[in-house]
PDB file of C-alpha atoms in Angstrom:
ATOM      1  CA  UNK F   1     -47.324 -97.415 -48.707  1.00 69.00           C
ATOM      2  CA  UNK F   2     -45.427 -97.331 -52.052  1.00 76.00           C
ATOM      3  CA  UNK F   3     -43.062 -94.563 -52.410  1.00 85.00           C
ATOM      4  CA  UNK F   4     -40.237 -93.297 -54.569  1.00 90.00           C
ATOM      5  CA  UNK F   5     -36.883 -91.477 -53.516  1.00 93.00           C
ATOM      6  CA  UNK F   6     -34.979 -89.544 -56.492  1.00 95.00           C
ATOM      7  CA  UNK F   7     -31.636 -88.640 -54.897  1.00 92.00           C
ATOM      8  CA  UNK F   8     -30.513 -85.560 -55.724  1.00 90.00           C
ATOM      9  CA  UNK F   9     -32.597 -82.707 -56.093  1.00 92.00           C
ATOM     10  CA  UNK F  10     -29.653 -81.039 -58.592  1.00 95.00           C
ATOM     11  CA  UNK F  11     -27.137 -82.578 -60.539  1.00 97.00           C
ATOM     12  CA  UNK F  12     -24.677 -80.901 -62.840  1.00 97.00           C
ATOM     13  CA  UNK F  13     -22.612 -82.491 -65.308  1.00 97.00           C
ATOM     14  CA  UNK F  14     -20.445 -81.003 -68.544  1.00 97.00           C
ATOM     15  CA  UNK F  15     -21.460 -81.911 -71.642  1.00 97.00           C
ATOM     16  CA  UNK F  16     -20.059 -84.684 -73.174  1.00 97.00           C
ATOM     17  CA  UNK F  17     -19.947 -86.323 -69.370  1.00 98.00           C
ATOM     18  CA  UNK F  18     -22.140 -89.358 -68.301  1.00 98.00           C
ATOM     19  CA  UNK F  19     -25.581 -88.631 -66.403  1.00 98.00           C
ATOM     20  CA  UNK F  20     -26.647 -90.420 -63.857  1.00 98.00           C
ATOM     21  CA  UNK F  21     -30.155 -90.189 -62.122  1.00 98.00           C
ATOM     22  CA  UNK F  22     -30.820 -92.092 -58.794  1.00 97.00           C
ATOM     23  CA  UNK F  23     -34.371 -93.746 -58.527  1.00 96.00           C
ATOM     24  CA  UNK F  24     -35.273 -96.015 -55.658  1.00 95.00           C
ATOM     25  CA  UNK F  25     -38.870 -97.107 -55.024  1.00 92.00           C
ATOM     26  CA  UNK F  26     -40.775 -99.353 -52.022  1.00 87.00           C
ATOM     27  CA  UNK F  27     -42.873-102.034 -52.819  1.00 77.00           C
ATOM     28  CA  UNK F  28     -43.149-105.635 -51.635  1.00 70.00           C
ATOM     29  CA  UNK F  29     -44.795-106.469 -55.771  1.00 73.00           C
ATOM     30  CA  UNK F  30     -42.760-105.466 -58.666  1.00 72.00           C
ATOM     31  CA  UNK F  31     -44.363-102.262 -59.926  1.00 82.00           C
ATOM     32  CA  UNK F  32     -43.813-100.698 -63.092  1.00 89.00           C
ATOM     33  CA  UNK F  33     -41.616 -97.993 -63.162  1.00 92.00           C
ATOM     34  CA  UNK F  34     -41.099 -94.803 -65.427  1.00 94.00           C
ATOM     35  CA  UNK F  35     -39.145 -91.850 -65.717  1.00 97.00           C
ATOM     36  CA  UNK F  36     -40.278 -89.028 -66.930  1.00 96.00           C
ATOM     37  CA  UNK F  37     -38.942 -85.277 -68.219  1.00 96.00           C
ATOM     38  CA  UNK F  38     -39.897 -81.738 -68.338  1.00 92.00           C
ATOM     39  CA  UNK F  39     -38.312 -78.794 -69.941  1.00 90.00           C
ATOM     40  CA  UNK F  40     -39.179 -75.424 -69.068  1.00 85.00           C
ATOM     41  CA  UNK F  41     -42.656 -74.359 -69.081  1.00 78.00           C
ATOM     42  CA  UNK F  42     -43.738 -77.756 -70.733  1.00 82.00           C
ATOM     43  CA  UNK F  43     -45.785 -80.269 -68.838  1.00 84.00           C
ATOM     44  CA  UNK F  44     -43.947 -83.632 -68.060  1.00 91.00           C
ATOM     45  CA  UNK F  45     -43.478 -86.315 -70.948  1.00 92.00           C
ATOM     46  CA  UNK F  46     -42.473 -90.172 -70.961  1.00 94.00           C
ATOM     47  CA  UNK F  47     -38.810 -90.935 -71.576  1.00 96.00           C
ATOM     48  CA  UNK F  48     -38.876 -94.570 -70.836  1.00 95.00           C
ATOM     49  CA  UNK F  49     -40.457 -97.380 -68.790  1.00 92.00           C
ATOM     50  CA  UNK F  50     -40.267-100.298 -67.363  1.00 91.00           C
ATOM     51  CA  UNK F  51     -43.466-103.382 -67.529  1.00 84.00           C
ATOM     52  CA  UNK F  52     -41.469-106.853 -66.650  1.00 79.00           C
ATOM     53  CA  UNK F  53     -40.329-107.605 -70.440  1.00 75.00           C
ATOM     54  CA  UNK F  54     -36.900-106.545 -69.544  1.00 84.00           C
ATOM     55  CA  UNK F  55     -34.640-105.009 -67.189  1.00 89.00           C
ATOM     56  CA  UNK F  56     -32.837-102.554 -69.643  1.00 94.00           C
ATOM     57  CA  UNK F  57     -34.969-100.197 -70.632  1.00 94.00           C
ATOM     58  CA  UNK F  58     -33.887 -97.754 -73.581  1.00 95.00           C
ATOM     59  CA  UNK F  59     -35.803 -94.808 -73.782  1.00 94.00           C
ATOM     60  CA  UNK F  60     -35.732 -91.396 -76.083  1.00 93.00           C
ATOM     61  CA  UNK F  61     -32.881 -88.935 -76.516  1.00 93.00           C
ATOM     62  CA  UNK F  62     -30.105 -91.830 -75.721  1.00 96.00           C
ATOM     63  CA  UNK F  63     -30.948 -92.796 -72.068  1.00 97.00           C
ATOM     64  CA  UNK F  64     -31.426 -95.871 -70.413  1.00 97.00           C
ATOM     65  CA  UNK F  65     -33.123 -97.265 -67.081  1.00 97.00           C
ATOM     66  CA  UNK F  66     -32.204-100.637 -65.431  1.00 94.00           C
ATOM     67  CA  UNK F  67     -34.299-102.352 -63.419  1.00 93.00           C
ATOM     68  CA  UNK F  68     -32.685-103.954 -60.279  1.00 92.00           C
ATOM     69  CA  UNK F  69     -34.891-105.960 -58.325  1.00 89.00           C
ATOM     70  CA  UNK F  70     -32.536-106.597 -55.553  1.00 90.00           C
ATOM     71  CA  UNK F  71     -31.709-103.254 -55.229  1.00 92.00           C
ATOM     72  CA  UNK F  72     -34.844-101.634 -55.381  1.00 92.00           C
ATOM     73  CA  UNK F  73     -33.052 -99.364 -58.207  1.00 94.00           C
ATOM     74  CA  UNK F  74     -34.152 -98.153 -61.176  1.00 96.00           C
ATOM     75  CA  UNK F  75     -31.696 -95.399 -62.427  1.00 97.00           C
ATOM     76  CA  UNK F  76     -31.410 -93.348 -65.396  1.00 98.00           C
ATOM     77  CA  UNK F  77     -28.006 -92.762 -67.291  1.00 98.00           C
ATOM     78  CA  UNK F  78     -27.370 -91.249 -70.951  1.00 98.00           C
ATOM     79  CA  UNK F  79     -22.993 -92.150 -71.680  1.00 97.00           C
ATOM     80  CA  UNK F  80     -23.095 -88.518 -73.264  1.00 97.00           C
ATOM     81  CA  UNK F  81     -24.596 -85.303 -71.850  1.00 97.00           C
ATOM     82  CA  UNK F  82     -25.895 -83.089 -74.504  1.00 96.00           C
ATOM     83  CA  UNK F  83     -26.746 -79.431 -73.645  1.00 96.00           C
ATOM     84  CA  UNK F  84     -30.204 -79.711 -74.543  1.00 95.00           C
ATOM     85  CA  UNK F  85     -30.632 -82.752 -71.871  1.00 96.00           C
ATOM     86  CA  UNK F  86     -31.053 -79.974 -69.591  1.00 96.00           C
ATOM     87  CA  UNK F  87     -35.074 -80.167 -67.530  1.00 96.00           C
ATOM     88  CA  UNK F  88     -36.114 -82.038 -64.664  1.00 95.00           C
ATOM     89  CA  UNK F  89     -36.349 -85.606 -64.291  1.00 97.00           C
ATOM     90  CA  UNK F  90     -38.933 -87.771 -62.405  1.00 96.00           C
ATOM     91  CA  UNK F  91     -39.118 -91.302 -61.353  1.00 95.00           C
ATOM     92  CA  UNK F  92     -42.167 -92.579 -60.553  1.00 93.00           C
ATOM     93  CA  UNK F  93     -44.043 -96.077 -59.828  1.00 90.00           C
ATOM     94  CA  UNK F  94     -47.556 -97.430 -60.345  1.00 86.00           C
ATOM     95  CA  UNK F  95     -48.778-101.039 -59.479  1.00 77.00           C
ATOM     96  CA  UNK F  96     -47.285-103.038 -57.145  1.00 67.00           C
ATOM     97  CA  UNK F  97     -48.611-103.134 -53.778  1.00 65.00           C
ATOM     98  CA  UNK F  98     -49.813 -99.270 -54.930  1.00 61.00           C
ATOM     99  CA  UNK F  99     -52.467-100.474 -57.653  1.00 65.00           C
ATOM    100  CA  UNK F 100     -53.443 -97.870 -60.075  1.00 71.00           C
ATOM    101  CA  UNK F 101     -52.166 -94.644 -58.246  1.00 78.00           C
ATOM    102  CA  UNK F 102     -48.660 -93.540 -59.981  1.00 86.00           C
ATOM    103  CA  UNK F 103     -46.418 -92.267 -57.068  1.00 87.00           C
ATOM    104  CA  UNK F 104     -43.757 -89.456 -58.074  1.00 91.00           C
ATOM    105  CA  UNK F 105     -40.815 -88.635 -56.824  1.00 92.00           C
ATOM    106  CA  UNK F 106     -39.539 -84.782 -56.183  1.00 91.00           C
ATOM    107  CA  UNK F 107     -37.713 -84.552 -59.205  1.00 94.00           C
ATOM    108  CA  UNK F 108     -34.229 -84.410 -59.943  1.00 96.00           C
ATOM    109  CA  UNK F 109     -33.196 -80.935 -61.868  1.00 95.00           C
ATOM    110  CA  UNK F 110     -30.170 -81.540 -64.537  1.00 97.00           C
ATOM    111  CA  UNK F 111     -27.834 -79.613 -64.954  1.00 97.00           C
ATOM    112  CA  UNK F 112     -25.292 -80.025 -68.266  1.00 97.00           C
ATOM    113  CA  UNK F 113     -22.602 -77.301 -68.253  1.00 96.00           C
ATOM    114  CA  UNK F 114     -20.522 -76.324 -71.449  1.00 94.00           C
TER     115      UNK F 114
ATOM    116  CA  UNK G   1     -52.617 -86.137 -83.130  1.00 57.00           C
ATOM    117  CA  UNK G   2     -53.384 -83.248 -80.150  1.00 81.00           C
ATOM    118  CA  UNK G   3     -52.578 -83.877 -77.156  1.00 92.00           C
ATOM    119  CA  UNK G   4     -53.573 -83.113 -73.916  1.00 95.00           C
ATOM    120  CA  UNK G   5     -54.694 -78.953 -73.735  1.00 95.00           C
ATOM    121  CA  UNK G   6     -55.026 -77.167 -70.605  1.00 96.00           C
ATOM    122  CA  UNK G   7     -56.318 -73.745 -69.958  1.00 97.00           C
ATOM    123  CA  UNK G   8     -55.719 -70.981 -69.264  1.00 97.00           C
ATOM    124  CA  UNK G   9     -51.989 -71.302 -68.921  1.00 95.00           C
ATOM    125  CA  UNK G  10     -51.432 -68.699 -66.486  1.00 96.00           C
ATOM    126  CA  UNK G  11     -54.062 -67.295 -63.952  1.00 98.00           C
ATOM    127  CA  UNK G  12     -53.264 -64.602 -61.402  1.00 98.00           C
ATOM    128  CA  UNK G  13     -56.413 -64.194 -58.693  1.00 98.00           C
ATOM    129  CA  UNK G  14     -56.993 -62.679 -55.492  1.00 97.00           C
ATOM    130  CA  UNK G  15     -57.151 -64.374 -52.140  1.00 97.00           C
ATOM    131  CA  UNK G  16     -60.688 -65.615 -51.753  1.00 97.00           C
ATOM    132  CA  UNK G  17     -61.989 -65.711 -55.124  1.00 98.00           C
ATOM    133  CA  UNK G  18     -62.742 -68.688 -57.019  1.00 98.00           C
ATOM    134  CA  UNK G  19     -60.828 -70.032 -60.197  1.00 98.00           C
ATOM    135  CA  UNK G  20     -61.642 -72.758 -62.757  1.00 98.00           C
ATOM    136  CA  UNK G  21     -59.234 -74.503 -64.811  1.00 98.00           C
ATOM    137  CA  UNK G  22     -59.567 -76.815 -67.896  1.00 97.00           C
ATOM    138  CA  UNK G  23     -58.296 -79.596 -69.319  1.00 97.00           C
ATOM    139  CA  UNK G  24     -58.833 -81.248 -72.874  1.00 96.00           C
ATOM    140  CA  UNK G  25     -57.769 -85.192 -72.452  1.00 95.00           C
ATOM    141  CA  UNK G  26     -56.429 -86.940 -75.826  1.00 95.00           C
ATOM    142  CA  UNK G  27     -59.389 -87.934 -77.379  1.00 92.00           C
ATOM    143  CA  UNK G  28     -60.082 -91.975 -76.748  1.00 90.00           C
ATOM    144  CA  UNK G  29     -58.594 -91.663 -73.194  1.00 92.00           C
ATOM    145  CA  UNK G  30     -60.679 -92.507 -70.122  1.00 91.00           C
ATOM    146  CA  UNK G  31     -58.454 -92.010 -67.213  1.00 92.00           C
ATOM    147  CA  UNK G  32     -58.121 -88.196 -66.351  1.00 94.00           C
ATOM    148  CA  UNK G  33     -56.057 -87.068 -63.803  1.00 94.00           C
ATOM    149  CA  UNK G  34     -55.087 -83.642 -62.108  1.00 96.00           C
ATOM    150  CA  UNK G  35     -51.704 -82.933 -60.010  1.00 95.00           C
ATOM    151  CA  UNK G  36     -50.674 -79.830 -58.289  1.00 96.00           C
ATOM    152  CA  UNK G  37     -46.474 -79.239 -58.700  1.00 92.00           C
ATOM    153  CA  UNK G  38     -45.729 -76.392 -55.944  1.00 91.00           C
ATOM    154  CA  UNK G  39     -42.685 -74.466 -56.459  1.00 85.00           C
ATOM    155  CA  UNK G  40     -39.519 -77.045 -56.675  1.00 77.00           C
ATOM    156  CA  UNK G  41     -41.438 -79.674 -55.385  1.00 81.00           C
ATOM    157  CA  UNK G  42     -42.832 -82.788 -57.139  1.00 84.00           C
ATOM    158  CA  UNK G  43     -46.590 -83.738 -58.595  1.00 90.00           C
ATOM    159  CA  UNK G  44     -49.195 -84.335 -55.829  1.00 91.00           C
ATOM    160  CA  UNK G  45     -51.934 -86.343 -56.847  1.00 91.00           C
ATOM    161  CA  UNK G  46     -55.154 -84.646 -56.764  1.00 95.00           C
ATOM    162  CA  UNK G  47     -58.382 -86.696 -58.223  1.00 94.00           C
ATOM    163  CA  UNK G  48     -58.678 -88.978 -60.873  1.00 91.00           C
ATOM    164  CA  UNK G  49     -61.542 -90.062 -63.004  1.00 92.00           C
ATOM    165  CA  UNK G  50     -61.680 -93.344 -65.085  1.00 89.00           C
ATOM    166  CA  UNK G  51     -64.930 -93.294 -67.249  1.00 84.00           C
ATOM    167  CA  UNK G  52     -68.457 -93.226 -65.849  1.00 83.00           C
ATOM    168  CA  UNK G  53     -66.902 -94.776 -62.313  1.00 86.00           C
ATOM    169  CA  UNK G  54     -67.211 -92.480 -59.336  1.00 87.00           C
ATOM    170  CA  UNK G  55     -63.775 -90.546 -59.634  1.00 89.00           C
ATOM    171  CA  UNK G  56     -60.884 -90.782 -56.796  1.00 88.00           C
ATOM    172  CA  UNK G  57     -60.494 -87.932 -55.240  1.00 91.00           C
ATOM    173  CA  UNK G  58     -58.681 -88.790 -52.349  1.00 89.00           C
ATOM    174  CA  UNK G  59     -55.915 -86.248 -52.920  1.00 91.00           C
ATOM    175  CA  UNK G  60     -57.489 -83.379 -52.836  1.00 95.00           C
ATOM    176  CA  UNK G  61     -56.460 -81.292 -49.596  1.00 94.00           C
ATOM    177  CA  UNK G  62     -59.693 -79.641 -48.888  1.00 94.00           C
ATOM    178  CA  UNK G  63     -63.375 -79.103 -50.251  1.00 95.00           C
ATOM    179  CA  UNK G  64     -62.051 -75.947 -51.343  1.00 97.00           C
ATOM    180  CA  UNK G  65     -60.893 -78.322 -54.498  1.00 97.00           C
ATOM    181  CA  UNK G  66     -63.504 -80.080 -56.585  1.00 97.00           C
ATOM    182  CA  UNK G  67     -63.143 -81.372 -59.963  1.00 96.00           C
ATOM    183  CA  UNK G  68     -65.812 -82.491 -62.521  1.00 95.00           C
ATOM    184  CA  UNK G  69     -65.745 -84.999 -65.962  1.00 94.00           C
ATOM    185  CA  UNK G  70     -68.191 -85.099 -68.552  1.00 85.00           C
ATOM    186  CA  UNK G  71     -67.784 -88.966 -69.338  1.00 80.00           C
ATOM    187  CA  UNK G  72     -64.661 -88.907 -71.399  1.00 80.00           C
ATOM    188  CA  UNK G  73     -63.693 -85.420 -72.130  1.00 89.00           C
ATOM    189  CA  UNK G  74     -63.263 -81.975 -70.562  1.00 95.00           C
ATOM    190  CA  UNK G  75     -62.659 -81.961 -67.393  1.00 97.00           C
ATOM    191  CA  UNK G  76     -62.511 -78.814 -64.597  1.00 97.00           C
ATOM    192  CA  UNK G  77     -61.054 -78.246 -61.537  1.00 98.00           C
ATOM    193  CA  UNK G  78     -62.312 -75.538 -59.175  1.00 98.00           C
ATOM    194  CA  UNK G  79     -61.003 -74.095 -56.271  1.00 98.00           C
ATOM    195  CA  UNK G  80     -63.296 -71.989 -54.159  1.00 98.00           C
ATOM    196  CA  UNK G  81     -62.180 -69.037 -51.706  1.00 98.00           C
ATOM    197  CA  UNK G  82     -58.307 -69.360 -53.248  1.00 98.00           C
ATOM    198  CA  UNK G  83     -55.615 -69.246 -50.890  1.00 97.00           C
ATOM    199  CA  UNK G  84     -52.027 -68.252 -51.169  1.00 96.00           C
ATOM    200  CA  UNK G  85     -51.207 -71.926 -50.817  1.00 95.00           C
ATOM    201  CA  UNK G  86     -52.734 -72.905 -53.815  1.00 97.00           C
ATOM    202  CA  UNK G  87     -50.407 -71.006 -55.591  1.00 97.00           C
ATOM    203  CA  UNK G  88     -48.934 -73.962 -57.543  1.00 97.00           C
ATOM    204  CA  UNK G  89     -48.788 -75.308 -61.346  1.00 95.00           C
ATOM    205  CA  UNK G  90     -51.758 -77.741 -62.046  1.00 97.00           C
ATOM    206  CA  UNK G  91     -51.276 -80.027 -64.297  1.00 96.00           C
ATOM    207  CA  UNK G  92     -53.763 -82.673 -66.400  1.00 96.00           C
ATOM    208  CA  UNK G  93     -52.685 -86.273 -67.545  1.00 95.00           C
ATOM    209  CA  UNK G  94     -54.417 -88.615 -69.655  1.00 94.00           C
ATOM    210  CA  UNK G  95     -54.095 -92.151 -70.093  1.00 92.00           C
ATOM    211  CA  UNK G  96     -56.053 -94.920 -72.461  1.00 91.00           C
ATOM    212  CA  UNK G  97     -56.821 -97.234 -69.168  1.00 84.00           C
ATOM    213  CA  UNK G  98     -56.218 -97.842 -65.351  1.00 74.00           C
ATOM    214  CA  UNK G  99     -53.416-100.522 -65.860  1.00 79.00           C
ATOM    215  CA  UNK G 100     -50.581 -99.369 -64.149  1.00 79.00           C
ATOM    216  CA  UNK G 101     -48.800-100.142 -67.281  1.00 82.00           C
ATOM    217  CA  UNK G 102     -49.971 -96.964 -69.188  1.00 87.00           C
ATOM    218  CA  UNK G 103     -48.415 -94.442 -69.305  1.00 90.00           C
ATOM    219  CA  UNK G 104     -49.855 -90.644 -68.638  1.00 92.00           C
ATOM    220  CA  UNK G 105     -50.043 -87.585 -71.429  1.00 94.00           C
ATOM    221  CA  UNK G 106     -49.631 -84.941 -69.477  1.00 94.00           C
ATOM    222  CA  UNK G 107     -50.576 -81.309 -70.672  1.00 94.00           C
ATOM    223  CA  UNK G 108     -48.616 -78.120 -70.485  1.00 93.00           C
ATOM    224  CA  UNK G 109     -50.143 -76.974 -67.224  1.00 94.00           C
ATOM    225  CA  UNK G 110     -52.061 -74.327 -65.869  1.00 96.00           C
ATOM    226  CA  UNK G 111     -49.653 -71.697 -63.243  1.00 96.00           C
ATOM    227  CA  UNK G 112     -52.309 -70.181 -60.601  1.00 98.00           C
ATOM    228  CA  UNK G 113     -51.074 -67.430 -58.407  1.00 97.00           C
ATOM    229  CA  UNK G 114     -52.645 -66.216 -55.947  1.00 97.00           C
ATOM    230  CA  UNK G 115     -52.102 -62.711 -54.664  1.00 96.00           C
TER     231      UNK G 115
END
């Protein structure tokens, strides 16, 4: 079955510091792959995805997915934490071997410090 | 344009009553779908409805849960005889197809607690 693994279930940074959020996913098919972010009280929106046309993806807000196929990677950095970068972050994966069901991961909750 | 509404946005209930929540899709979308987020944990998949095709609900844990679509707009979930388990942030996405390529709207949730 396809599944996704967000390592990390916190991560704190200071602001000004690079972010890094760990997304790997199972599938034998390439799937396409988002990331998605919630702020408080708010219901989850798209930040960036990935559909085959490239493997840099640059999404809203500065950040940036890469798609590694050997890796089975697709993590999200931003070079320069702002404050307001602050929510929780999830990876998730539809297609592949998966079809039309989008699998999400448990979320990774940032952190940015002052 | 409005996105995706949900409603209420907070529900409190007692243990074995039943509760009904809304959703509003974005206009022109046909794929619905409804997640429950527990407490720190991520979105389970619940159902999902794509037009007039029989909807998926393979997610849902129980026939407590059902979930109804009026072709392409509101949708409701209902949860008979509540538990303290459902206690959980629903939430309602949207989408303009089944590719895997779209991506979902989601709305702003509903919060159910049950006491």
């Amino acid at each position: 079955a396809q599944s996704v693994t967000q390592l990390g279930s916190h991560v704190s940074v200071s602001e000004g510091a690079l972010v890094l959020l760990r997304c790997n996913y199972s599938s034998s098919v390439p799937p396409y792959l988002f990331w998605y972010v919630q702020y408080p009280n708010q219901g989850l929106q798209l930040l960036l995805k990935y559909t085959s046309a490239a493997t840099l993806v640059k999404g809203i807000n500065g950040f940036e997915a890469e798609f590694k196929k050997s890796e089975t990677s697709f993590h999200l950095t931003k070079p320069s934490a702002h404050m307001s970068d602050a929510a929780e972050y999830f990876c998730a994966v539809s297609g592949g071997t998966g079809g039309f069901k989008t699998i999400f991961g448990a979320g990774t909750r940032l952190f940015v410090k002052a | 344009g409005a996105g995706v509404s949900q409603s209420p946005s907070n529900k409190v209930t007692e243990k074995g009553k039943d509760v009904e929540l809304r959703c509003d899709p974005i206009s022109g979308h046909t794929a619905l779908y409804w997640y429950r987020q527990r407490l720190g944990q991520g979105l389970e998949f619940l159902i999902y409805f794509q037009g007039n095709s029989a909807p998926d609900k393979s997610g849902l844990p129980s026939d407590r849960f059902s979930a109804e679509r009026t072709g392409e707009s509101v949708s409701t979930l209902t949860i008979q005889r509540t538990q303290q388990e459902d206690s959980a942030v629903y939430l309602c996405a949207s989408s303009l197809g089944t590719a895997p390529s779209y991506e979902q709207y989601f709305g702003p949730g509903t919060r159910l607690t049950v006491t």
